[in-house]
Structure formats: structure tokens, C-alpha cells
mmCIF file of C-alpha atoms in Angstrom:
data_model
loop_
_atom_site.group_PDB
_atom_site.id
_atom_site.type_symbol
_atom_site.label_atom_id
_atom_site.label_comp_id
_atom_site.label_asym_id
_atom_site.label_seq_id
_atom_site.Cartn_x
_atom_site.Cartn_y
_atom_site.Cartn_z
ATOM 1 C CA MET A 147 -0.016 -0.016 0.027
ATOM 2 C CA THR A 148 1.133 3.474 -0.733
ATOM 3 C CA THR A 149 0.101 6.782 0.826
ATOM 4 C CA ALA A 150 -2.312 8.687 -1.367
ATOM 5 C CA PRO A 151 -0.788 11.994 -2.617
ATOM 6 C CA GLN A 152 -2.559 15.344 -2.138
ATOM 7 C CA ILE A 153 -4.334 15.857 -5.400
ATOM 8 C CA ALA A 154 -6.189 19.007 -6.410
ATOM 9 C CA GLU A 155 -9.867 18.021 -6.547
ATOM 10 C CA ASP A 156 -10.826 18.979 -10.078
ATOM 11 C CA SER A 157 -7.487 18.475 -11.789
ATOM 12 C CA MET A 158 -7.552 17.267 -15.442
ATOM 13 C CA THR A 159 -4.809 16.269 -17.870
ATOM 14 C CA PRO A 160 -4.650 16.698 -21.609
ATOM 15 C CA ILE A 161 -4.667 13.627 -23.908
ATOM 16 C CA PRO A 162 -3.443 14.167 -27.500
ATOM 17 C CA GLY A 163 -5.618 13.403 -30.467
ATOM 18 C CA GLY A 164 -4.644 11.153 -33.232
ATOM 19 C CA GLU A 165 -4.675 7.409 -34.103
ATOM 20 C CA VAL A 166 -4.732 5.054 -31.109
ATOM 21 C CA TRP A 167 -5.174 1.270 -30.854
ATOM 22 C CA ILE A 168 -8.042 -0.171 -28.728
ATOM 23 C CA GLY A 169 -9.221 -3.675 -28.038
ATOM 24 C CA SER A 170 -7.188 -6.941 -27.776
ATOM 25 C CA ASP A 171 -6.959 -10.197 -29.653
ATOM 26 C CA ARG A 172 -5.308 -11.974 -26.725
ATOM 27 C CA HIS A 173 -7.949 -11.919 -23.978
ATOM 28 C CA TYR A 174 -11.756 -12.072 -23.796
ATOM 29 C CA PRO A 175 -13.611 -12.394 -27.092
ATOM 30 C CA GLU A 176 -15.650 -9.218 -26.658
ATOM 31 C CA GLU A 177 -12.420 -7.171 -26.748
ATOM 32 C CA ALA A 178 -11.541 -8.267 -30.280
ATOM 33 C CA PRO A 179 -10.553 -7.203 -32.737
ATOM 34 C CA ALA A 180 -7.668 -4.986 -31.802
ATOM 35 C CA ARG A 181 -8.051 -1.947 -34.047
ATOM 36 C CA PRO A 182 -6.824 1.552 -34.749
ATOM 37 C CA VAL A 183 -9.362 4.455 -34.131
ATOM 38 C CA ARG A 184 -8.939 8.113 -34.414
ATOM 39 C CA ILE A 185 -9.788 10.466 -31.484
ATOM 40 C CA ALA A 186 -9.698 14.193 -31.078
ATOM 41 C CA ALA A 187 -7.687 15.733 -28.192
ATOM 42 C CA PHE A 188 -9.439 16.097 -24.816
ATOM 43 C CA HIS A 189 -8.829 16.647 -21.148
ATOM 44 C CA ILE A 190 -9.744 13.918 -18.539
ATOM 45 C CA ASP A 191 -10.099 13.900 -14.775
ATOM 46 C CA ILE A 192 -6.848 12.585 -13.182
ATOM 47 C CA HIS A 193 -8.811 10.406 -10.842
ATOM 48 C CA PRO A 194 -12.436 9.050 -10.458
ATOM 49 C CA VAL A 195 -14.926 11.406 -9.025
ATOM 50 C CA THR A 196 -14.783 11.128 -5.245
ATOM 51 C CA ASN A 197 -17.453 11.112 -2.589
ATOM 52 C CA ARG A 198 -16.318 14.593 -1.551
ATOM 53 C CA GLN A 199 -16.913 15.930 -5.040
ATOM 54 C CA PHE A 200 -20.229 14.186 -5.448
ATOM 55 C CA ALA A 201 -21.446 15.438 -2.116
ATOM 56 C CA ARG A 202 -20.779 18.992 -3.308
ATOM 57 C CA PHE A 203 -22.841 18.249 -6.438
ATOM 58 C CA VAL A 204 -25.692 16.877 -4.394
ATOM 59 C CA ALA A 205 -25.593 19.856 -2.002
ATOM 60 C CA GLU A 206 -25.716 22.312 -4.817
ATOM 61 C CA THR A 207 -28.280 20.599 -7.099
ATOM 62 C CA GLY A 208 -30.441 18.444 -4.741
ATOM 63 C CA HIS A 209 -29.858 15.506 -7.089
ATOM 64 C CA VAL A 210 -31.446 12.298 -6.004
ATOM 65 C CA THR A 211 -29.604 9.261 -7.339
ATOM 66 C CA VAL A 212 -31.275 6.346 -9.136
ATOM 67 C CA ALA A 213 -30.573 4.085 -6.149
ATOM 68 C CA GLU A 214 -32.653 6.454 -4.014
ATOM 69 C CA ARG A 215 -35.681 6.810 -6.245
ATOM 70 C CA PRO A 216 -38.864 4.730 -6.377
ATOM 71 C CA MET A 217 -38.626 1.967 -8.958
ATOM 72 C CA ASP A 218 -40.973 1.573 -11.907
ATOM 73 C CA PRO A 219 -42.502 -1.918 -12.024
ATOM 74 C CA ALA A 220 -43.056 -1.625 -15.733
ATOM 75 C CA ARG A 221 -39.195 -1.783 -16.322
ATOM 76 C CA TYR A 222 -38.897 -5.016 -14.343
ATOM 77 C CA PRO A 223 -41.461 -7.514 -15.714
ATOM 78 C CA GLY A 224 -42.017 -10.544 -13.528
ATOM 79 C CA VAL A 225 -40.686 -8.985 -10.337
ATOM 80 C CA ASP A 226 -43.061 -8.688 -7.421
ATOM 81 C CA PRO A 227 -43.672 -4.920 -7.049
ATOM 82 C CA ARG A 228 -43.261 -5.326 -3.292
ATOM 83 C CA ARG A 229 -39.622 -6.220 -3.813
ATOM 84 C CA LEU A 230 -38.906 -3.099 -5.872
ATOM 85 C CA LYS A 231 -37.277 -0.961 -3.166
ATOM 86 C CA PRO A 232 -34.624 1.649 -3.845
ATOM 87 C CA GLY A 233 -31.187 0.348 -3.232
ATOM 88 C CA ALA A 234 -27.965 -1.014 -4.792
ATOM 89 C CA LEU A 235 -26.011 -4.250 -5.344
ATOM 90 C CA VAL A 236 -23.544 -4.817 -2.567
ATOM 91 C CA PHE A 237 -20.721 -7.377 -2.657
ATOM 92 C CA ALA A 238 -20.688 -9.916 0.170
ATOM 93 C CA PRO A 239 -18.141 -12.751 0.161
ATOM 94 C CA PRO A 240 -19.758 -16.222 0.172
ATOM 95 C CA ARG A 241 -18.563 -19.190 2.137
ATOM 96 C CA ALA A 242 -15.745 -21.117 0.541
ATOM 97 C CA GLY A 243 -17.164 -23.756 -1.935
ATOM 98 C CA ALA A 244 -20.665 -22.408 -1.798
ATOM 99 C CA ALA A 245 -20.584 -20.063 -4.725
ATOM 100 C CA THR A 246 -20.698 -20.862 -8.480
ATOM 101 C CA HIS A 247 -22.529 -17.845 -9.854
ATOM 102 C CA TRP A 248 -22.210 -14.056 -9.450
ATOM 103 C CA SER A 249 -25.605 -13.974 -7.693
ATOM 104 C CA HIS A 250 -24.000 -15.852 -4.846
ATOM 105 C CA TRP A 251 -21.827 -12.874 -3.910
ATOM 106 C CA TRP A 252 -23.862 -9.898 -5.001
ATOM 107 C CA THR A 253 -26.847 -8.991 -2.701
ATOM 108 C CA TYR A 254 -29.444 -6.291 -3.494
ATOM 109 C CA VAL A 255 -29.595 -4.099 -0.371
ATOM 110 C CA PRO A 256 -32.541 -1.760 -0.012
ATOM 111 C CA GLY A 257 -31.295 1.594 1.211
ATOM 112 C CA ALA A 258 -27.752 1.206 -0.149
ATOM 113 C CA CYS A 259 -26.761 4.369 -2.115
ATOM 114 C CA TRP A 260 -23.750 6.607 -2.736
ATOM 115 C CA LEU A 261 -24.008 7.991 0.873
ATOM 116 C CA LYS A 262 -24.313 4.479 2.492
ATOM 117 C CA PRO A 263 -22.634 2.150 0.006
ATOM 118 C CA GLU A 264 -23.218 -0.947 2.082
ATOM 119 C CA GLY A 265 -26.628 0.230 3.252
ATOM 120 C CA ARG A 266 -25.191 1.516 6.527
ATOM 121 C CA GLY A 267 -22.496 3.816 7.817
ATOM 122 C CA SER A 268 -21.597 6.940 5.856
ATOM 123 C CA VAL A 269 -19.003 8.046 3.364
ATOM 124 C CA TYR A 270 -18.355 10.986 5.729
ATOM 125 C CA ARG A 271 -16.592 8.492 8.044
ATOM 126 C CA GLY A 272 -13.201 8.263 6.396
ATOM 127 C CA ARG A 273 -14.186 7.762 2.781
ATOM 128 C CA LEU A 274 -14.616 11.186 1.334
ATOM 129 C CA ASP A 275 -11.511 10.707 -0.884
ATOM 130 C CA HIS A 276 -12.658 7.361 -2.169
ATOM 131 C CA PRO A 277 -14.392 7.052 -5.501
ATOM 132 C CA VAL A 278 -18.127 7.581 -5.351
ATOM 133 C CA VAL A 279 -19.990 4.286 -5.939
ATOM 134 C CA CYS A 280 -23.595 3.087 -6.174
ATOM 135 C CA ILE A 281 -23.941 5.499 -9.122
ATOM 136 C CA ALA A 282 -26.148 4.668 -12.097
ATOM 137 C CA HIS A 283 -25.283 6.024 -15.604
ATOM 138 C CA THR A 284 -27.838 8.752 -15.284
ATOM 139 C CA ASP A 285 -26.228 10.025 -12.125
ATOM 140 C CA ALA A 286 -22.783 10.083 -13.631
ATOM 141 C CA ALA A 287 -24.099 11.986 -16.694
ATOM 142 C CA ALA A 288 -25.886 14.481 -14.472
ATOM 143 C CA TYR A 289 -22.747 15.186 -12.529
ATOM 144 C CA ALA A 290 -20.774 15.643 -15.678
ATOM 145 C CA ALA A 291 -23.327 18.135 -17.030
ATOM 146 C CA TRP A 292 -23.281 20.062 -13.775
ATOM 147 C CA ALA A 293 -19.475 20.260 -13.911
ATOM 148 C CA GLY A 294 -19.450 21.427 -17.516
ATOM 149 C CA LYS A 295 -17.958 18.153 -18.671
ATOM 150 C CA ASP A 296 -19.026 14.856 -20.261
ATOM 151 C CA LEU A 297 -18.493 11.117 -19.796
ATOM 152 C CA PRO A 298 -15.714 9.677 -21.927
ATOM 153 C CA THR A 299 -16.372 7.523 -24.992
ATOM 154 C CA GLU A 300 -14.859 4.035 -24.768
ATOM 155 C CA ALA A 301 -12.110 4.977 -27.209
ATOM 156 C CA GLU A 302 -11.238 8.111 -25.177
ATOM 157 C CA TRP A 303 -11.233 6.240 -21.890
ATOM 158 C CA GLU A 304 -8.991 3.489 -23.295
ATOM 159 C CA ALA A 305 -6.558 5.804 -24.981
ATOM 160 C CA ALA A 306 -6.194 7.685 -21.631
ATOM 161 C CA ALA A 307 -5.821 4.420 -19.695
ATOM 162 C CA ARG A 308 -2.928 3.278 -21.882
ATOM 163 C CA GLY A 309 -0.795 6.058 -20.775
ATOM 164 C CA GLY A 310 1.009 6.329 -24.111
ATOM 165 C CA LEU A 311 1.902 2.568 -24.211
ATOM 166 C CA ASP A 312 0.704 1.300 -27.526
ATOM 167 C CA ARG A 313 -1.076 -1.992 -27.179
ATOM 168 C CA ALA A 314 0.546 -3.015 -23.899
ATOM 169 C CA THR A 315 -1.470 -5.447 -21.820
ATOM 170 C CA TYR A 316 -1.632 -3.311 -18.711
ATOM 171 C CA ALA A 317 -1.640 0.491 -18.176
ATOM 172 C CA TRP A 318 1.942 0.257 -17.025
ATOM 173 C CA GLY A 319 3.396 -2.388 -19.392
ATOM 174 C CA GLU A 320 3.446 -6.165 -19.828
ATOM 175 C CA GLU A 321 3.971 -7.475 -16.322
ATOM 176 C CA ARG A 322 1.056 -7.694 -13.917
ATOM 177 C CA ARG A 323 3.325 -6.979 -10.898
ATOM 178 C CA PRO A 324 6.600 -5.379 -12.277
ATOM 179 C CA GLY A 325 9.314 -6.114 -9.773
ATOM 180 C CA GLY A 326 6.746 -7.555 -7.475
ATOM 181 C CA ARG A 327 4.971 -4.169 -7.057
ATOM 182 C CA ILE A 328 1.220 -3.993 -6.722
ATOM 183 C CA MET A 329 0.109 -1.458 -9.314
ATOM 184 C CA ALA A 330 -3.645 -1.250 -8.627
ATOM 185 C CA ASN A 331 -6.381 -1.925 -6.171
ATOM 186 C CA THR A 332 -7.497 -5.439 -7.243
ATOM 187 C CA TRP A 333 -8.503 -8.621 -5.431
ATOM 188 C CA THR A 334 -5.705 -10.699 -3.940
ATOM 189 C CA GLY A 335 -6.426 -14.158 -2.640
ATOM 190 C CA ALA A 336 -8.992 -16.720 -3.728
ATOM 191 C CA PHE A 337 -11.930 -14.988 -5.307
ATOM 192 C CA PRO A 338 -14.676 -14.569 -4.135
ATOM 193 C CA PHE A 339 -14.088 -16.356 -0.796
ATOM 194 C CA GLN A 340 -10.869 -14.959 0.575
ATOM 195 C CA ASN A 341 -9.490 -11.435 0.167
ATOM 196 C CA LEU A 342 -5.937 -11.225 1.531
ATOM 197 C CA ALA A 343 -5.841 -7.466 0.853
ATOM 198 C CA GLU A 344 -2.218 -7.469 0.056
ATOM 199 C CA GLN A 345 -2.586 -4.036 -1.415
ATOM 200 C CA GLY A 346 -4.006 -2.765 1.867
ATOM 201 C CA TYR A 347 -7.747 -2.506 1.080
ATOM 202 C CA THR A 348 -10.711 -4.836 1.016
ATOM 203 C CA ARG A 349 -12.981 -2.401 -0.740
ATOM 204 C CA THR A 350 -12.248 0.934 -2.497
ATOM 205 C CA SER A 351 -9.231 2.890 -1.779
ATOM 206 C CA PRO A 352 -8.514 6.685 -1.627
ATOM 207 C CA VAL A 353 -7.870 8.013 -5.149
ATOM 208 C CA GLY A 354 -4.188 8.223 -5.918
ATOM 209 C CA SER A 355 -3.108 5.315 -3.617
ATOM 210 C CA PHE A 356 -1.383 3.578 -6.517
ATOM 211 C CA PRO A 357 1.030 4.691 -9.174
ATOM 212 C CA ALA A 358 -0.175 6.987 -11.988
ATOM 213 C CA ASN A 359 0.066 5.836 -15.600
ATOM 214 C CA GLY A 360 2.182 7.567 -18.254
ATOM 215 C CA HIS A 361 -0.417 10.377 -18.650
ATOM 216 C CA GLY A 362 -0.416 11.022 -14.888
ATOM 217 C CA LEU A 363 -3.789 9.407 -14.336
ATOM 218 C CA PHE A 364 -4.672 7.491 -11.200
ATOM 219 C CA ASP A 365 -6.941 4.554 -10.746
ATOM 220 C CA MET A 366 -7.582 3.946 -14.464
ATOM 221 C CA ILE A 367 -7.073 0.275 -13.555
ATOM 222 C CA GLY A 368 -8.737 -1.298 -10.507
ATOM 223 C CA ASN A 369 -10.482 0.445 -7.591
ATOM 224 C CA VAL A 370 -13.771 0.953 -9.451
ATOM 225 C CA TRP A 371 -15.208 0.211 -12.909
ATOM 226 C CA GLU A 372 -15.969 3.475 -14.735
ATOM 227 C CA TRP A 373 -19.043 4.318 -16.763
ATOM 228 C CA THR A 374 -18.500 5.572 -20.297
ATOM 229 C CA LYS A 375 -20.769 7.397 -22.769
ATOM 230 C CA ASP A 376 -21.068 4.488 -25.135
ATOM 231 C CA TYR A 377 -23.769 1.903 -25.434
ATOM 232 C CA TYR A 378 -22.473 -1.712 -25.316
ATOM 233 C CA ALA A 379 -22.239 -3.872 -28.366
ATOM 234 C CA SER A 380 -19.980 -6.873 -28.545
ATOM 235 C CA GLY A 381 -16.768 -6.140 -30.440
ATOM 236 C CA GLN A 382 -17.844 -2.604 -31.330
ATOM 237 C CA SER A 383 -17.218 0.808 -29.912
ATOM 238 C CA GLY A 384 -19.401 3.874 -30.049
ATOM 239 C CA CYS A 385 -21.492 2.506 -32.896
ATOM 240 C CA CYS A 386 -24.855 1.756 -31.627
ATOM 241 C CA GLY A 387 -28.001 3.128 -30.045
ATOM 242 C CA PRO A 388 -29.837 1.861 -26.944
ATOM 243 C CA GLU A 389 -31.913 -0.872 -28.663
ATOM 244 C CA ALA A 390 -28.828 -2.610 -29.923
ATOM 245 C CA SER A 391 -27.545 -2.714 -26.430
ATOM 246 C CA PHE A 392 -30.442 -4.643 -24.842
ATOM 247 C CA ASP A 393 -29.339 -7.929 -23.176
ATOM 248 C CA PRO A 394 -30.393 -10.785 -25.538
ATOM 249 C CA ASP A 395 -30.643 -13.202 -22.610
ATOM 250 C CA LEU A 396 -33.352 -10.986 -21.034
ATOM 251 C CA PRO A 397 -35.714 -10.295 -23.956
ATOM 252 C CA ASP A 398 -38.446 -8.800 -21.740
ATOM 253 C CA VAL A 399 -36.076 -6.272 -20.093
ATOM 254 C CA LYS A 400 -35.656 -3.208 -22.230
ATOM 255 C CA ILE A 401 -32.975 -1.438 -20.278
ATOM 256 C CA PRO A 402 -30.013 -0.205 -22.371
ATOM 257 C CA ARG A 403 -26.533 -1.285 -21.333
ATOM 258 C CA ARG A 404 -23.558 0.984 -21.236
ATOM 259 C CA MET A 405 -19.812 0.220 -21.399
ATOM 260 C CA VAL A 406 -17.784 0.251 -18.173
ATOM 261 C CA LYS A 407 -14.036 0.092 -18.267
ATOM 262 C CA GLY A 408 -11.036 -0.559 -16.077
ATOM 263 C CA GLY A 409 -11.925 -3.320 -13.709
ATOM 264 C CA SER A 410 -12.345 -2.867 -9.902
ATOM 265 C CA HIS A 411 -11.138 -3.912 -6.531
ATOM 266 C CA LEU A 412 -13.057 -7.122 -7.129
ATOM 267 C CA CYS A 413 -11.231 -8.217 -10.265
ATOM 268 C CA HIS A 414 -8.915 -11.183 -10.021
ATOM 269 C CA GLU A 415 -7.180 -13.074 -12.825
ATOM 270 C CA SER A 416 -8.847 -16.355 -11.897
ATOM 271 C CA TYR A 417 -12.379 -15.033 -12.494
ATOM 272 C CA CYS A 418 -12.409 -11.436 -13.957
ATOM 273 C CA ASP A 419 -9.112 -10.720 -15.651
ATOM 274 C CA ARG A 420 -10.354 -7.271 -16.670
ATOM 275 C CA TYR A 421 -7.936 -4.915 -14.877
ATOM 276 C CA ARG A 422 -6.583 -3.897 -18.272
ATOM 277 C CA PRO A 423 -7.173 -0.968 -20.712
ATOM 278 C CA ALA A 424 -8.732 -3.209 -23.360
ATOM 279 C CA ALA A 425 -11.123 -4.970 -21.047
ATOM 280 C CA ARG A 426 -14.801 -3.954 -21.513
ATOM 281 C CA GLN A 427 -18.054 -5.021 -19.876
ATOM 282 C CA PRO A 428 -21.754 -4.153 -20.311
ATOM 283 C CA GLN A 429 -23.803 -2.787 -17.376
ATOM 284 C CA MET A 430 -27.481 -1.941 -17.398
ATOM 285 C CA GLU A 431 -27.530 1.852 -17.096
ATOM 286 C CA ASP A 432 -29.943 1.779 -14.178
ATOM 287 C CA THR A 433 -27.684 -0.430 -12.105
ATOM 288 C CA ALA A 434 -25.886 0.919 -9.078
ATOM 289 C CA THR A 435 -23.226 -1.229 -7.391
ATOM 290 C CA THR A 436 -20.438 -0.908 -4.896
ATOM 291 C CA HIS A 437 -17.757 -1.327 -7.497
ATOM 292 C CA ILE A 438 -18.751 1.185 -10.358
ATOM 293 C CA GLY A 439 -17.842 4.903 -10.362
ATOM 294 C CA PHE A 440 -16.859 7.302 -13.207
ATOM 295 C CA ARG A 441 -14.661 10.178 -14.264
ATOM 296 C CA CYS A 442 -15.224 13.023 -16.759
ATOM 297 C CA VAL A 443 -13.763 14.582 -19.831
ATOM 298 C CA VAL A 444 -13.769 17.939 -21.554
ATOM 299 C CA ARG A 445 -13.292 17.853 -25.330
ATOM 300 C CA ASN A 446 -11.133 20.536 -26.913
#
């Protein structure tokens, strides 16, 4: 574990425009093909939006997050309306040998929200400098608009995460732990049963607790997944509208899916080897969890 540096709250850094490579042909199939894309120059937050920053947004705007709002039964066909209480998905380690599916370690907790990520306590007790979590895509977009910014596209996010290293596996090079150094807040131990917390944290960590990449950006990998502007479509980036992003395995649920990037403190190479710039994952845009946050961009 390292000591988090003092970082100016709203600091951004420039990312040059031009041709960049995104995707990978060496990992999960949804990341392929590796391909060149062109991006325009932009600025990006040097760290994920923190609880401190989000609290200021809420205080100034009165914003109520999706996890705090009444749920519309029409969006969740087949679910008993009595179960549709505001809340968020909270990670809870299962007993060893008792888990075979993600639903065994994720629990929907009524009352969980950005202010009380596990449904209890408060971010004001020692977590103001951690990334804000339990944030749906709508909440991230609302914050970005308030700040005069936007959410990054997948291509922008990935170009920034690579830190100038063209097609490298990680944001810092080819070795997962160069010289044995832990480079990001990810799971250590046997997922999902045992977290050894070798990096010093069992959940989120203060932003800037791990080395910055070549662009001076913190926590692009690990700590929290980050929302992007793009709808999800397998093997494609920034190409599709909301209808194309619906989950084909849930034909009755018409909730668009957005792209999240970067992996989180729950990623481990044995189960979710996605703490890499090329990794991509769909997430329903109404979903709030304890491992998804965001950062913003300003386009030149």
C-alpha cells in the first residue's frame, strides 16, 4: 500500500488526439478485434470522481440518485412490485465452496446508495476521498453536465488508460506486478471467498493510492469500474443506439446497457481478468453497485 498523494480535486490532464489502438486479440472475445481508431484531443479527470466531489454536487443541485428513487414496476417485468425498493447491489463474500454464480456474492440491499454504499454507515466517516459508488449512468451523466464536462467514450477512456503505451497489456506495461510491485487496487487471494488485501484495502481505496500511468492518471485500472458514454455492443465501440444494447438473454427487459471500463477492487485473474485498458463489460444503465464509479472529460 502507498500513501495517497494530495491531489487538487478537479485536476484534469490533456490527452493528445490522433490514431490510437484499442481492443485486444489476446484476452476475452468481446475485446476483439484490436483496431486503430482516431480520437480528437481532450482533457480527462486525473482520478475518479470522489465522494467529496459528489457530495458537493448533491448539495448544490439536490440531485437524487437512481438508487434512492422509487422503482418503476413496468421496467422489471415478472418482479413482485413489493420487492422493488430503492437500493444497490452490494458485494458480500460467500462461504468457501458455496458459490458458483455471481448472484452468490452480490446482494441487493434496499437503502444502499452513494452515501451509504453498504446500506449502513456513511462516506463521511473516512471515505470522502474514495471514488463515489452506487452510481447509475444517469447520475454520472448528471454530475458531468453540472461540472461542464461529459463522460468519456470507450475509445477516449482506453486511450487515456494506456498512458502512451501502444497495445500494452496493462496500463503500465506487460507485467502484472513489475518487480513484485502491486500497481492497482484489485483482489488478492481466492476470489470470491478470501481477500488477502495484500494491497491494503478490502474495498475501495482513496484515489491516488497507487502509481499513476504515463499520462499522470490515477486508478484507471482497479479500484472501481468506470461508466463511459457508449452503449455496449460486442466487439464494437461507439457505434450503436440503446436498442442494440439490450441484453439478448433478457428479452423482456428493455434497459439499455452502457460500457464500463477498467476493472475494480473485485477483479482477479482467476475470474475477472479485466484490470486492463482493453477490457470492457456491459452494465445496465440503471444499475448501481459498490464497484462502479466514473470520471469526466472535456473535449477541446
